[in-house]
CSV table of C-alpha atoms in Angstrom, one decimal:
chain,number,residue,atom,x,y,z
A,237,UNK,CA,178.1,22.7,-63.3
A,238,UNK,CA,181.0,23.4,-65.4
A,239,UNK,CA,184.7,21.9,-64.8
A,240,UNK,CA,185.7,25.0,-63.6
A,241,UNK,CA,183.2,25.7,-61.4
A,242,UNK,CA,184.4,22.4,-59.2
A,243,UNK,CA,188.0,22.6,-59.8
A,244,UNK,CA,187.3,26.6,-57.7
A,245,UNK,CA,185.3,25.0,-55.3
A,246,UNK,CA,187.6,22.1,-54.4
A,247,UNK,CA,190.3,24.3,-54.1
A,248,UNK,CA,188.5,26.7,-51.8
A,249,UNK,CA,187.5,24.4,-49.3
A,250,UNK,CA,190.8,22.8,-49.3
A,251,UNK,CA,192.3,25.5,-48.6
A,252,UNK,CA,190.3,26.8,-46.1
A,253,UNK,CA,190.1,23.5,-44.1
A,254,UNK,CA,194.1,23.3,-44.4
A,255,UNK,CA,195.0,27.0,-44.1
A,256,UNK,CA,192.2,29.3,-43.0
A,257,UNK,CA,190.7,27.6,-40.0
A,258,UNK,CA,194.3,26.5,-38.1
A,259,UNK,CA,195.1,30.5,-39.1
A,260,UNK,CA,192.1,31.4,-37.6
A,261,UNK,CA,192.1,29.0,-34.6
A,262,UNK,CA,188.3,28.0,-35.5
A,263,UNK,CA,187.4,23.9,-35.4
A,264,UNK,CA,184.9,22.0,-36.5
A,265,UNK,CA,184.2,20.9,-32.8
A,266,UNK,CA,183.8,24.1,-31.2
A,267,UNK,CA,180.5,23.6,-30.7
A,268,UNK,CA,178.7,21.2,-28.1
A,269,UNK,CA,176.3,18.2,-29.0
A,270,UNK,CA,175.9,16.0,-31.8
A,271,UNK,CA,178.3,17.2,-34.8
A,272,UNK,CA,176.7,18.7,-37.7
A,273,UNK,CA,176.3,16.8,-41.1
A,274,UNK,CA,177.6,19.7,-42.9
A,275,UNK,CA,180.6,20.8,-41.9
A,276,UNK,CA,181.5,24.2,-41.5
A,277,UNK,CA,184.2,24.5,-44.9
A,278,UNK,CA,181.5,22.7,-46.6
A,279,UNK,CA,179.2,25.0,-45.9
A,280,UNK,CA,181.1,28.2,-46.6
A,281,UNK,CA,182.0,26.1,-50.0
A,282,UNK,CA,178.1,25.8,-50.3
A,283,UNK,CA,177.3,29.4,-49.9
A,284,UNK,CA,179.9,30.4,-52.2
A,285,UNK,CA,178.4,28.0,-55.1
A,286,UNK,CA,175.1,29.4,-54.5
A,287,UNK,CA,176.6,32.9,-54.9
A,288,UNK,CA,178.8,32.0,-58.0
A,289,UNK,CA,175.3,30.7,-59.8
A,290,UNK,CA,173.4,33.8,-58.9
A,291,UNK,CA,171.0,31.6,-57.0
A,292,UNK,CA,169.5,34.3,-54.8
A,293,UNK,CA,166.3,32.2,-53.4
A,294,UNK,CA,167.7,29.7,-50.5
A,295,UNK,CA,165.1,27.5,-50.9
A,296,UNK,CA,165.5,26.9,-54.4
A,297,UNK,CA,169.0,26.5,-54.2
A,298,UNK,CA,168.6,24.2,-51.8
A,299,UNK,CA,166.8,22.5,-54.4
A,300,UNK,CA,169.1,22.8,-57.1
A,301,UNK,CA,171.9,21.6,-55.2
A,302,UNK,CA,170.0,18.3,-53.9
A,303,UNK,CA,169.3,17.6,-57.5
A,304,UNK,CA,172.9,18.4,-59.0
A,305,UNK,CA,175.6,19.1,-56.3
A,306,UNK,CA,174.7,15.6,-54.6
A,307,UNK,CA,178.3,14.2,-55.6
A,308,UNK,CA,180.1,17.0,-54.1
A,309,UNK,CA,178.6,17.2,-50.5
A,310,UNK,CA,177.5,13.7,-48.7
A,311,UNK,CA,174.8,16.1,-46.9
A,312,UNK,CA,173.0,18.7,-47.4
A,313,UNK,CA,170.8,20.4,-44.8
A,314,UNK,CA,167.1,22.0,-45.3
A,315,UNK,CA,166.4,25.7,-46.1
A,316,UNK,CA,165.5,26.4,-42.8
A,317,UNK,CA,168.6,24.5,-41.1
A,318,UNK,CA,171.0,26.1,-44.2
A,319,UNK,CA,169.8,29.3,-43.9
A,320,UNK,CA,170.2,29.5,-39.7
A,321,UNK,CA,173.7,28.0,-40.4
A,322,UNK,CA,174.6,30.6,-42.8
A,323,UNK,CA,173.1,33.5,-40.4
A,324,UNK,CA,175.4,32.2,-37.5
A,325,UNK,CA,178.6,32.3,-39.3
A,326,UNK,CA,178.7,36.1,-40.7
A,327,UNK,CA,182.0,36.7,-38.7
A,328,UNK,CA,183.6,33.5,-40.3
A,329,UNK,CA,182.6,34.6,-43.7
A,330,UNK,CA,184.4,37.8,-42.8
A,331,UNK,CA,187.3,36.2,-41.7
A,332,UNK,CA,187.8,34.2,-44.7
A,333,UNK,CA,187.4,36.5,-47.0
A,334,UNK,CA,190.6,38.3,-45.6
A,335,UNK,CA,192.8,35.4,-45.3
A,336,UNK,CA,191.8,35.0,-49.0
A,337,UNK,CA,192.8,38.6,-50.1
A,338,UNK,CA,196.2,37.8,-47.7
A,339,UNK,CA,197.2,34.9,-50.3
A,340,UNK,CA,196.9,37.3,-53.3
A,341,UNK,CA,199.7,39.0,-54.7
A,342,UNK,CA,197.8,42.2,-54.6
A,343,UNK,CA,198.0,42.5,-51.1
A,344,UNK,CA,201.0,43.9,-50.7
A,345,UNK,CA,199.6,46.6,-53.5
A,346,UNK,CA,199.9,50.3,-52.4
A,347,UNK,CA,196.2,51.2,-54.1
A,348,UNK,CA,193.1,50.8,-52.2
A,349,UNK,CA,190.0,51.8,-53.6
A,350,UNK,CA,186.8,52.9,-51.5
A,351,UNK,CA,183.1,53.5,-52.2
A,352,UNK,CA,179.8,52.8,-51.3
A,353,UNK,CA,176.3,51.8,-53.3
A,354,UNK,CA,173.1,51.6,-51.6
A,355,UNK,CA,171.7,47.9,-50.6
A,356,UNK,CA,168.0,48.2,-50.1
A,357,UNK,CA,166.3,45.7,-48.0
A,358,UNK,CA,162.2,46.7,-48.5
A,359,UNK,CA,160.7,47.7,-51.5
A,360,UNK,CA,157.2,48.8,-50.2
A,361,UNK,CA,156.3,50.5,-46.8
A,362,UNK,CA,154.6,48.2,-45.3
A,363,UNK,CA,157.6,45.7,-45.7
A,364,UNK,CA,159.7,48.5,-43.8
A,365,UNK,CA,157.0,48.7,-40.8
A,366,UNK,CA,157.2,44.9,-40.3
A,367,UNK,CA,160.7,44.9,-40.8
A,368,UNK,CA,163.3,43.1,-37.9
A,369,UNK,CA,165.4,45.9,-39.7
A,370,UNK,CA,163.9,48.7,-38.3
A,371,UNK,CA,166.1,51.0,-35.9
A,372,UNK,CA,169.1,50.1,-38.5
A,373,UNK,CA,168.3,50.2,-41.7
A,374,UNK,CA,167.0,53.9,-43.3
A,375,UNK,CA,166.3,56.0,-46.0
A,376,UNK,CA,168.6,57.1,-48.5
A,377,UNK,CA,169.1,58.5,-52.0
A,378,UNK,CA,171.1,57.3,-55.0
A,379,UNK,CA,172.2,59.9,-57.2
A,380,UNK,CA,173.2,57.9,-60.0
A,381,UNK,CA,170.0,56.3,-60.6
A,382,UNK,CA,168.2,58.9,-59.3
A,383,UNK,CA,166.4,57.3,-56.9
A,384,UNK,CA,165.3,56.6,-53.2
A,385,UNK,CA,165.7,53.6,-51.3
A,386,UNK,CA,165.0,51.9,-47.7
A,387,UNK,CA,168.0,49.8,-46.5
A,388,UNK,CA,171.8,50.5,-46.0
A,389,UNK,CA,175.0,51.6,-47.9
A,390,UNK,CA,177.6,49.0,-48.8
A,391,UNK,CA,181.1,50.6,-47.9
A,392,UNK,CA,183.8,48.7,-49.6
A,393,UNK,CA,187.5,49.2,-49.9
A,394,UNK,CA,189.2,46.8,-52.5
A,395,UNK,CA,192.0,46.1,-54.3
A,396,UNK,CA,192.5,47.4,-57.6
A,397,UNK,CA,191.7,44.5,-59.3
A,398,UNK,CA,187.9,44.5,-56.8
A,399,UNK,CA,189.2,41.8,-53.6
A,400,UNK,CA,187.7,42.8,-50.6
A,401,UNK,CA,189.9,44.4,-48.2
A,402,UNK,CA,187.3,46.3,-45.6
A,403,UNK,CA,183.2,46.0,-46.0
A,404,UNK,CA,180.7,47.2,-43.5
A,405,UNK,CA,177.1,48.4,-44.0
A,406,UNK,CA,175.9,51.8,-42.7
A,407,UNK,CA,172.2,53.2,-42.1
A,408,UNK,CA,172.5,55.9,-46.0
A,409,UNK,CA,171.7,58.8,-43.3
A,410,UNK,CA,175.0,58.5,-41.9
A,411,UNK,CA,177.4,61.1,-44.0
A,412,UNK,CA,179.6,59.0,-46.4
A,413,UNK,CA,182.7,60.4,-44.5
A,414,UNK,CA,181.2,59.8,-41.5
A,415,UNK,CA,180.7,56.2,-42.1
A,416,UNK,CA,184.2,55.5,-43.8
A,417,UNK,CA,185.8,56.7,-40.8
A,418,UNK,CA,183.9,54.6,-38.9
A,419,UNK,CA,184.8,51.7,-40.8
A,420,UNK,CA,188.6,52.2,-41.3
A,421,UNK,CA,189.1,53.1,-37.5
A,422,UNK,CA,187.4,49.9,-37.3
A,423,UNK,CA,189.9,48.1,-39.1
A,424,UNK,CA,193.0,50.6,-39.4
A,425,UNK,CA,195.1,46.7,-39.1
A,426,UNK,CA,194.1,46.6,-42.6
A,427,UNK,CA,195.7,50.1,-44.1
A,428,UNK,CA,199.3,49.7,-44.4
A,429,UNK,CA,201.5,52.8,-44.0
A,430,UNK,CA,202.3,54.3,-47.5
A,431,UNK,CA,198.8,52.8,-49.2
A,432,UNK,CA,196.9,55.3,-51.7
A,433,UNK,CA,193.3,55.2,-51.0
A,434,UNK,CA,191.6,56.3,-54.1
A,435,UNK,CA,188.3,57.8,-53.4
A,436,UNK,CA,185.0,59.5,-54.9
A,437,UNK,CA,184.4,63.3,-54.3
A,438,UNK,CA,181.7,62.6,-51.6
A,439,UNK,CA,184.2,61.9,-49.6
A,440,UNK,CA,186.3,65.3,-50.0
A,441,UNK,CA,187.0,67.3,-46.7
A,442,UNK,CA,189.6,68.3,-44.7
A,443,UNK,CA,188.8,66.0,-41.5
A,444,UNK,CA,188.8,63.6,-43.5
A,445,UNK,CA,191.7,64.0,-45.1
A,446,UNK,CA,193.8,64.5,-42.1
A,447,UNK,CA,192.3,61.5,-40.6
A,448,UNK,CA,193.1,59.1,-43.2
A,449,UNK,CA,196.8,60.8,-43.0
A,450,UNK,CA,196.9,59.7,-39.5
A,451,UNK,CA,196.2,56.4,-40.5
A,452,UNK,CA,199.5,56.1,-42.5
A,453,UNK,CA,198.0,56.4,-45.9
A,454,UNK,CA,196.9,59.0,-48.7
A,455,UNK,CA,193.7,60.1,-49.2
A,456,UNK,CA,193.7,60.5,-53.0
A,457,UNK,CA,190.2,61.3,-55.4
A,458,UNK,CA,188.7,63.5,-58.2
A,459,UNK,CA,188.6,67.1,-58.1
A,460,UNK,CA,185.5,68.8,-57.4
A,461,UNK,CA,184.3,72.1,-59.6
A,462,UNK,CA,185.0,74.7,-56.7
A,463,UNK,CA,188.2,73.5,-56.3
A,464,UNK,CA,191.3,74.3,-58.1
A,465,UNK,CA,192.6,72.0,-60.6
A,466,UNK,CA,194.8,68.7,-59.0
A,467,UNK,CA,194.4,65.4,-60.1
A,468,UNK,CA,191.3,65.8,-62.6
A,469,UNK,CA,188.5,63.1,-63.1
A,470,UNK,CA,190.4,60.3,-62.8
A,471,UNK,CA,187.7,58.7,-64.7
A,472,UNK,CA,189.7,55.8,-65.8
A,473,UNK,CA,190.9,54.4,-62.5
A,474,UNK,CA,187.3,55.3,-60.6
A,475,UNK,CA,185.6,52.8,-63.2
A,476,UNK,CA,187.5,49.9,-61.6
A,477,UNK,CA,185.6,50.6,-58.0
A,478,UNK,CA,182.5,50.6,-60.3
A,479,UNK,CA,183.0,47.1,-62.0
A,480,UNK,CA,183.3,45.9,-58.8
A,481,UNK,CA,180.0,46.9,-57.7
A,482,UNK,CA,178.0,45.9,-61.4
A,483,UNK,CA,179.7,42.5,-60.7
A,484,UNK,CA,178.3,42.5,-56.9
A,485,UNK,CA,174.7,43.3,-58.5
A,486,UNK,CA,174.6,41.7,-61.7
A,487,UNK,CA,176.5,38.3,-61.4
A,488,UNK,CA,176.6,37.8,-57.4
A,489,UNK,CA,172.6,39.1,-57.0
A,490,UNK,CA,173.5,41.9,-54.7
A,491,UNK,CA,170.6,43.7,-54.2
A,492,UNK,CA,168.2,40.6,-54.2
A,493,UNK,CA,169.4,39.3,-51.0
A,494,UNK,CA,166.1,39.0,-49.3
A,495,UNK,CA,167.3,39.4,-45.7
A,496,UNK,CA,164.9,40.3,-43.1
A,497,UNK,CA,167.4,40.6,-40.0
A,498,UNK,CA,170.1,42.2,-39.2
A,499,UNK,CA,172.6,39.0,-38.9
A,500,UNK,CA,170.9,37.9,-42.2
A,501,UNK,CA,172.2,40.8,-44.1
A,502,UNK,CA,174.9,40.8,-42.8
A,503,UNK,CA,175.9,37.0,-43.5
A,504,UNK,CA,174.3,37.1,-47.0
A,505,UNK,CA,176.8,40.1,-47.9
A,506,UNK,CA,179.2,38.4,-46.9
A,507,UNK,CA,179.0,35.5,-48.8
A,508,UNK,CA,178.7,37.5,-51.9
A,509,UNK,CA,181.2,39.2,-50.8
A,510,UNK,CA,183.2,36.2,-49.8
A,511,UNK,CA,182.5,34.1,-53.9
A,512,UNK,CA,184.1,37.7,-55.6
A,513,UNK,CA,186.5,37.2,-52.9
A,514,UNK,CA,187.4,33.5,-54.1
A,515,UNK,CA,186.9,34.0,-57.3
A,516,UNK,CA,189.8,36.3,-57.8
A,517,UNK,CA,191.9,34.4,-55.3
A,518,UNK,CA,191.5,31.5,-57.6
A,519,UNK,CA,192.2,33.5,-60.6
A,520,UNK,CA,195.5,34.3,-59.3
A,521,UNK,CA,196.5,31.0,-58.1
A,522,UNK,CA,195.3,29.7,-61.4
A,523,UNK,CA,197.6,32.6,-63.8
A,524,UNK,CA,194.1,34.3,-65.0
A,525,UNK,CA,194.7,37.5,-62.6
A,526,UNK,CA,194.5,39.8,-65.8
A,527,UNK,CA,190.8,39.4,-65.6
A,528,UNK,CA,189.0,41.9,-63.9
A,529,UNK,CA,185.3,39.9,-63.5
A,530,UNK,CA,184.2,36.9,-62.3
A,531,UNK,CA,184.3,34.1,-65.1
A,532,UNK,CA,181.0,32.9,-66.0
A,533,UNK,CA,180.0,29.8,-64.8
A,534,UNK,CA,177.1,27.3,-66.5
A,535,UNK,CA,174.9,25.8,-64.0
């Protein structure tokens, strides 16, 4: 791995072994019997190296990092023992990825941007009838690559520079307003009074609108043709939501998750959710916060 690639990941699980957990009131002993090899910070630092190589395959990263990330972690656990770790600490992934976008400056920022891609989880129907997912996951249809899909929608609400903020997944019948409701009732402690949230046209309409209002915040996105003239396009500033996503799929192997249950996808989201997360953290703490992507890193 490249020098930059450990000088991130040493700071990351420094700083959420000294910072994070006491914030969060989580410990390394919270759970009974023998105490694991792997802690849990080295773990989350583990998952986040996998995601930051675009390792997508479990078991061959669990390969890859036997072979080279030996030096870094005194123990690493099988793909069967990493992988159930990994699936039982979804809501710790979450966590952390908020406490990292509370120690960026961009916090405080009055733009939020929301949108949602499709995440499909079965390529073939006979992968959907055997699927653990079935009952939550769905069929839906992406209009920008014209095409269908079995799985969920990924609803994200970033910063303008792409740090998580608010996430969830959704079955794609669910109405995109619908869903975004949902999720920022969910999590309304994360929209500050004042905030712009700076949206697509799918999610035009007056409920809406008035809901997001009672939230504290503006409700701000492109006109659509039957309506009269407003804001425009805003073509430029819509692009930024839609970096973020390119970087979730190309880079952090979005949609070639694998997951086959419902805390699986849910946990492996989240930790590609959680290395875009840390990357830009460390890009702020490190004075490279003008770049909108994650840096490349050599294996």
């Amino acid at each position: 791995m490249s020098n930059d690639l450990d000088a991130l990941l040493t700071a990351l699980y420094v700083h959420v072994e000294d910072r994070v957990f006491p914030v969060l009131g989580w410990s390394r002993d919270h759970r009974p019997g023998r105490k694991p090899g792997l802690s849990d910070g080295e773990l989350i630092t583990l998952a986040v190296a996998q995601q930051l190589l675009g390792v997508a395959s479990e078991r061959r990263w669990v390969r890859f990092a036997r072979a080279r990330l030996g030096g870094l972690f005194p123990y690493l656990p099988g793909q069967s023992g990493y992988g159930k770790r990994l699936r039982s600490l979804g809501g710790l992934l979450a966590a952390v990825i908020t406490e990292l976008a509370r120690d960026t400056p961009s916090w405080h920022d009055d733009l939020r941007l929301l949108d949602s891609t499709p995440l499909p989880c079965a390529a073939s129907r006979e992968t959907v009838k055997r699927s653990d997912l079935a009952g939550h996951a769905g069929y839906g249809y992406c209009a920008s690559h014209s095409r269908y899909f079995w799985g969920f929608r990924l609803y994200l609400v970033t910063t303008a520079e792409g740090m998580p903020i608010i996430w969830g997944l959704a079955n794609p019948k669910i109405g995109e307003r619908d869903a975004a409701r949902a999720l920022l009732d969910h999590d309304h402690h994360l929209v500050a009074s004042g905030q712009v949230i700076l949206a697509d046209k799918g999610f035009a309409g007056r409920d809406f609108d008035q809901f997001v209002t009672s939230l504290g915040a503006h409700l701000i996105r492109p006109d659509r043709k039957d309506e009269p003239t407003r804001r425009g396009k805003l073509a430029r500033v819509r692009q930024w939501i839609e970096a973020v996503f390119d970087t979730l799929k190309g880079q952090l192997t979005l949609e070639e998750h694998g997951a086959r249950t419902l805390n699986g996808v849910h946990a492996r989201i989240a930790a590609r959710l959680l290395a875009l997360a840390t990357a830009i953290w460390h890009n702020w703490h490190t004075g490279t916060q003008a770049k909108r992507s994650l840096i490349a890193y050599d294996h």
